[in-house]
mmCIF file of C-alpha atoms and ligand atoms in Angstrom:
data_model
loop_
_atom_site.group_PDB
_atom_site.id
_atom_site.type_symbol
_atom_site.label_atom_id
_atom_site.label_comp_id
_atom_site.label_asym_id
_atom_site.label_seq_id
_atom_site.Cartn_x
_atom_site.Cartn_y
_atom_site.Cartn_z
ATOM 1 C CA MET A 695 44.007 124.969 -36.832
ATOM 2 C CA ILE A 696 42.582 123.265 -33.767
ATOM 3 C CA LYS A 697 44.435 125.575 -31.446
ATOM 4 C CA ASP A 698 42.336 128.601 -32.675
ATOM 5 C CA ASP A 699 39.336 126.899 -31.021
ATOM 6 C CA LEU A 700 40.686 127.467 -27.501
ATOM 7 C CA LYS A 701 39.630 130.235 -25.161
ATOM 8 C CA LYS A 702 42.687 129.757 -22.939
ATOM 9 C CA ILE A 703 45.529 127.335 -22.153
ATOM 10 C CA LEU A 704 45.447 125.908 -18.660
ATOM 11 C CA VAL A 705 48.491 123.741 -18.614
ATOM 12 C CA THR A 706 51.383 124.251 -21.042
ATOM 13 C CA GLU A 707 53.574 121.656 -22.768
ATOM 14 C CA GLU A 708 56.554 122.722 -20.562
ATOM 15 C CA GLN A 709 54.420 122.275 -17.362
ATOM 16 C CA ILE A 710 53.293 118.761 -18.403
ATOM 17 C CA SER A 711 56.733 117.694 -19.303
ATOM 18 C CA ALA A 712 58.303 118.977 -16.059
ATOM 19 C CA ARG A 713 55.469 117.388 -13.980
ATOM 20 C CA CYS A 714 56.053 113.970 -15.676
ATOM 21 C CA ILE A 715 59.686 114.096 -14.710
ATOM 22 C CA GLU A 716 58.629 114.691 -11.074
ATOM 23 C CA LEU A 717 55.897 111.939 -11.135
ATOM 24 C CA GLY A 718 58.428 109.523 -12.707
ATOM 25 C CA LYS A 719 60.930 110.166 -9.875
ATOM 26 C CA GLN A 720 58.166 109.667 -7.331
ATOM 27 C CA LEU A 721 57.025 106.370 -8.916
ATOM 28 C CA ASP A 722 60.687 105.183 -9.089
ATOM 29 C CA HIS A 723 60.999 105.791 -5.354
ATOM 30 C CA ASP A 724 57.632 104.431 -4.236
ATOM 31 C CA TYR A 725 57.823 101.251 -6.399
ATOM 32 C CA ALA A 726 61.524 100.543 -5.880
ATOM 33 C CA GLY A 727 60.665 97.229 -4.051
ATOM 34 C CA SER A 728 57.952 96.153 -6.372
ATOM 35 C CA HIS A 729 58.350 93.307 -8.901
ATOM 36 C CA ASP A 730 56.304 92.757 -11.993
ATOM 37 C CA LEU A 731 54.943 96.288 -12.159
ATOM 38 C CA LEU A 732 52.235 96.932 -14.831
ATOM 39 C CA PHE A 733 51.139 100.372 -16.072
ATOM 40 C CA VAL A 734 47.642 100.200 -17.415
ATOM 41 C CA GLY A 735 46.581 103.092 -19.736
ATOM 42 C CA ILE A 736 42.860 103.742 -20.173
ATOM 43 C CA LEU A 737 42.162 104.421 -23.788
ATOM 44 C CA LYS A 738 42.036 106.718 -25.478
ATOM 45 C CA GLY A 739 42.524 109.724 -23.333
ATOM 46 C CA SER A 740 45.597 108.517 -21.523
ATOM 47 C CA VAL A 741 47.828 107.883 -24.628
ATOM 48 C CA PRO A 742 49.864 111.092 -24.653
ATOM 49 C CA PHE A 743 50.274 111.085 -20.870
ATOM 50 C CA MET A 744 51.201 107.406 -20.746
ATOM 51 C CA ALA A 745 53.828 107.958 -23.480
ATOM 52 C CA GLU A 746 55.338 111.037 -21.663
ATOM 53 C CA LEU A 747 55.186 109.394 -18.163
ATOM 54 C CA ILE A 748 56.653 105.921 -18.816
ATOM 55 C CA LYS A 749 59.742 107.554 -20.373
ATOM 56 C CA ARG A 750 60.384 109.157 -17.014
ATOM 57 C CA VAL A 751 60.163 105.884 -15.056
ATOM 58 C CA SER A 752 63.420 104.051 -14.710
ATOM 59 C CA LEU A 753 62.058 100.839 -13.192
ATOM 60 C CA ASP A 754 61.469 97.540 -15.032
ATOM 61 C CA ILE A 755 57.877 97.950 -16.011
ATOM 62 C CA GLN A 756 55.365 96.526 -18.513
ATOM 63 C CA ILE A 757 52.472 98.385 -20.176
ATOM 64 C CA ASP A 758 48.999 97.428 -21.280
ATOM 65 C CA PHE A 759 45.821 99.147 -22.260
ATOM 66 C CA MET A 760 42.115 98.885 -21.514
ATOM 67 C CA ALA A 761 39.098 100.691 -23.010
ATOM 68 C CA VAL A 762 35.871 101.099 -20.983
ATOM 69 C CA SER A 763 32.606 102.945 -21.332
ATOM 70 C CA SER A 764 29.930 103.659 -18.796
ATOM 71 C CA TYR A 765 26.630 101.818 -19.105
ATOM 72 C CA GLN A 766 23.887 104.109 -20.275
ATOM 73 C CA GLY A 767 20.666 104.332 -18.312
ATOM 74 C CA THR A 768 21.642 102.398 -15.207
ATOM 75 C CA GLU A 769 20.644 103.591 -11.810
ATOM 76 C CA THR A 770 23.676 102.554 -9.880
ATOM 77 C CA LEU A 771 26.900 104.447 -9.966
ATOM 78 C CA GLY A 772 29.864 102.521 -11.126
ATOM 79 C CA ASP A 773 28.833 100.186 -13.861
ATOM 80 C CA ILE A 774 31.373 100.119 -16.614
ATOM 81 C CA LYS A 775 31.552 98.130 -19.706
ATOM 82 C CA ILE A 776 34.920 96.689 -20.907
ATOM 83 C CA ILE A 777 35.377 97.585 -24.556
ATOM 84 C CA LYS A 778 38.986 96.285 -24.720
ATOM 85 C CA ASP A 779 40.389 94.075 -21.963
ATOM 86 C CA LEU A 780 43.962 93.599 -20.810
ATOM 87 C CA GLU A 781 46.168 91.225 -22.760
ATOM 88 C CA VAL A 782 48.353 90.139 -19.890
ATOM 89 C CA SER A 783 47.544 88.451 -16.558
ATOM 90 C CA ILE A 784 47.316 90.711 -13.520
ATOM 91 C CA GLN A 785 47.228 87.946 -10.870
ATOM 92 C CA GLY A 786 49.210 89.060 -7.837
ATOM 93 C CA ARG A 787 50.686 92.135 -9.621
ATOM 94 C CA ASP A 788 51.069 95.758 -8.691
ATOM 95 C CA LEU A 789 49.155 97.891 -11.095
ATOM 96 C CA VAL A 790 49.396 101.594 -11.840
ATOM 97 C CA LEU A 791 46.257 102.882 -13.669
ATOM 98 C CA VAL A 792 47.085 105.740 -15.944
ATOM 99 C CA GLU A 793 44.151 108.127 -16.559
ATOM 100 C CA ASP A 794 43.757 111.454 -18.424
ATOM 101 C CA ILE A 795 41.352 112.919 -15.808
ATOM 102 C CA VAL A 796 39.446 111.933 -12.699
ATOM 103 C CA ASP A 797 36.083 113.695 -12.656
ATOM 104 C CA THR A 798 33.197 112.036 -10.825
ATOM 105 C CA GLY A 799 35.518 109.210 -9.889
ATOM 106 C CA ILE A 800 33.207 106.525 -11.163
ATOM 107 C CA THR A 801 35.596 105.183 -13.783
ATOM 108 C CA ILE A 802 38.588 104.609 -11.540
ATOM 109 C CA ASN A 803 36.411 103.438 -8.637
ATOM 110 C CA SER A 804 34.822 100.724 -10.865
ATOM 111 C CA LEU A 805 38.106 99.865 -12.435
ATOM 112 C CA LYS A 806 39.869 99.387 -9.168
ATOM 113 C CA THR A 807 37.177 97.019 -7.921
ATOM 114 C CA LEU A 808 37.220 95.090 -11.149
ATOM 115 C CA LEU A 809 41.079 94.759 -11.178
ATOM 116 C CA TYR A 810 41.156 93.666 -7.540
ATOM 117 C CA ASN A 811 38.421 91.032 -8.270
ATOM 118 C CA LYS A 812 40.622 89.796 -11.046
ATOM 119 C CA GLY A 813 43.433 89.178 -8.648
ATOM 120 C CA ALA A 814 45.682 92.259 -8.706
ATOM 121 C CA HIS A 815 47.766 92.651 -5.603
ATOM 122 C CA ASP A 816 47.628 96.491 -5.545
ATOM 123 C CA VAL A 817 46.048 99.069 -7.745
ATOM 124 C CA LYS A 818 47.120 102.706 -7.609
ATOM 125 C CA VAL A 819 46.020 105.592 -9.841
ATOM 126 C CA VAL A 820 48.094 108.277 -11.554
ATOM 127 C CA THR A 821 46.082 110.890 -13.407
ATOM 128 C CA LEU A 822 47.276 113.892 -15.464
ATOM 129 C CA LEU A 823 44.329 115.960 -14.236
ATOM 130 C CA ASP A 824 42.045 115.859 -11.238
ATOM 131 C CA LYS A 825 38.713 117.705 -10.684
ATOM 132 C CA PRO A 826 38.159 116.975 -6.963
ATOM 133 C CA SER A 827 35.144 119.289 -6.774
ATOM 134 C CA ARG A 828 33.125 116.969 -9.141
ATOM 135 C CA ARG A 829 33.565 113.748 -7.194
ATOM 136 C CA GLN A 830 30.467 111.529 -6.758
ATOM 137 C CA VAL A 831 32.180 108.516 -5.231
ATOM 138 C CA ASP A 832 34.740 108.452 -2.460
ATOM 139 C CA VAL A 833 37.930 107.714 -4.381
ATOM 140 C CA LYS A 834 41.265 109.461 -4.661
ATOM 141 C CA ALA A 835 43.955 109.433 -7.251
ATOM 142 C CA ASP A 836 47.245 108.477 -5.710
ATOM 143 C CA TYR A 837 49.329 110.595 -8.003
ATOM 144 C CA VAL A 838 48.017 113.837 -9.653
ATOM 145 C CA GLY A 839 49.574 115.895 -12.334
ATOM 146 C CA PHE A 840 47.470 118.983 -11.967
ATOM 147 C CA GLU A 841 44.271 119.899 -10.163
ATOM 148 C CA VAL A 842 41.795 121.838 -12.378
ATOM 149 C CA GLU A 843 38.627 123.778 -11.662
ATOM 150 C CA ASN A 844 35.234 122.629 -12.669
ATOM 151 C CA GLU A 845 35.655 123.416 -16.353
ATOM 152 C CA PHE A 846 35.505 121.084 -19.356
ATOM 153 C CA VAL A 847 39.079 120.730 -20.655
ATOM 154 C CA VAL A 848 40.542 119.383 -23.867
ATOM 155 C CA GLY A 849 43.998 118.511 -25.275
ATOM 156 C CA PHE A 850 46.863 116.084 -24.427
ATOM 157 C CA GLY A 851 44.529 113.126 -24.930
ATOM 158 C CA LEU A 852 41.341 114.817 -23.758
ATOM 159 C CA ASP A 853 38.612 115.177 -26.451
ATOM 160 C CA TYR A 854 35.473 116.920 -27.269
ATOM 161 C CA ASN A 855 33.515 114.638 -29.624
ATOM 162 C CA GLN A 856 36.754 112.816 -30.361
ATOM 163 C CA LYS A 857 38.511 116.005 -31.397
ATOM 164 C CA TYR A 858 41.420 117.912 -29.836
ATOM 165 C CA ARG A 859 43.270 114.822 -28.465
ATOM 166 C CA ASN A 860 46.351 115.867 -30.387
ATOM 167 C CA LEU A 861 46.789 119.263 -28.839
ATOM 168 C CA PRO A 862 50.099 119.286 -27.019
ATOM 169 C CA TYR A 863 48.734 121.144 -24.000
ATOM 170 C CA ILE A 864 45.506 121.435 -22.004
ATOM 171 C CA GLY A 865 43.013 124.160 -22.614
ATOM 172 C CA VAL A 866 39.407 125.281 -22.560
ATOM 173 C CA LEU A 867 37.346 125.672 -25.757
ATOM 174 C CA LYS A 868 35.532 128.895 -26.764
ATOM 175 C CA GLU A 869 31.950 128.898 -25.446
ATOM 176 C CA GLU A 870 30.366 128.948 -28.833
ATOM 177 C CA LEU A 871 31.898 125.570 -29.714
ATOM 178 C CA TYR A 872 29.989 123.631 -27.099
HETATM 179 P P1 LIG B 467 34.815 109.987 -14.286
HETATM 180 O O1 LIG B 467 34.364 108.563 -14.407
HETATM 181 O O2 LIG B 467 35.873 110.257 -13.275
HETATM 182 O O3 LIG B 467 33.640 110.890 -14.159
HETATM 183 O O4 LIG B 467 35.278 110.488 -15.680
HETATM 184 C C1 LIG B 467 36.422 110.091 -16.328
HETATM 185 C C2 LIG B 467 36.323 110.315 -17.800
HETATM 186 O O5 LIG B 467 35.451 111.381 -18.116
HETATM 187 C C3 LIG B 467 37.671 110.776 -18.330
HETATM 188 O O6 LIG B 467 38.507 109.717 -18.550
HETATM 189 C C4 LIG B 467 37.287 111.612 -19.496
HETATM 190 O O7 LIG B 467 37.205 110.738 -20.557
HETATM 191 C C5 LIG B 467 35.935 112.181 -19.147
HETATM 192 N N1 LIG B 467 36.020 113.567 -18.658
HETATM 193 C C6 LIG B 467 35.773 114.036 -17.442
HETATM 194 N N2 LIG B 467 36.007 115.367 -17.386
HETATM 195 C C7 LIG B 467 36.367 115.810 -18.552
HETATM 196 C C8 LIG B 467 36.852 117.067 -19.155
HETATM 197 O O8 LIG B 467 36.882 118.110 -18.472
HETATM 198 N N3 LIG B 467 37.209 117.024 -20.493
HETATM 199 C C9 LIG B 467 37.242 115.879 -21.232
HETATM 200 N N4 LIG B 467 37.621 116.061 -22.529
HETATM 201 N N5 LIG B 467 36.819 114.655 -20.735
HETATM 202 C C10 LIG B 467 36.418 114.639 -19.411
#
């Protein structure tokens, strides 16, 4: 069982579920006047969070997904490669980027620039987890589920070598597994 590989659980299923209800209410409030709202999930890590969160949003929204990877071997911070692009137009739209975790900040920073360049009216970020101590670029998530310490976490979408995404909570692996 994959749960036997964990050293500890950091965020439980109940905590995630309760926090998604709160975030949903906050998004309902903040976007009450917005039309044509699009939630953009970043594959693959955001999938469980996206599913849980959008059920708690009562506004009229659409969803779409993107997949990105960082360029290997480049000197500059912030080059990302689009593996799967959006299927809908974002021209003039309000976007909510849905992420599993913001770590160095490079991914969301680059994505925000890219989406504004493609004509988005506004881009905000909601992330399940935030590791502010690891930031390399000056970017903030607008909505944060939970702040975590500088530890590598898995579960609820987050992987280690593509494994553990299906754990229903967030935890830390036993040292011998890394
Ligand atoms: P950033 O561009 O902010 O450094 O990184 C974001 C991506 O790095 C996340 O979407 C996630 O895929 C990966 N990542 C960063 N920290 C962790 C972590 O603690 N655990 C896992 N599983 N992935 C992480």
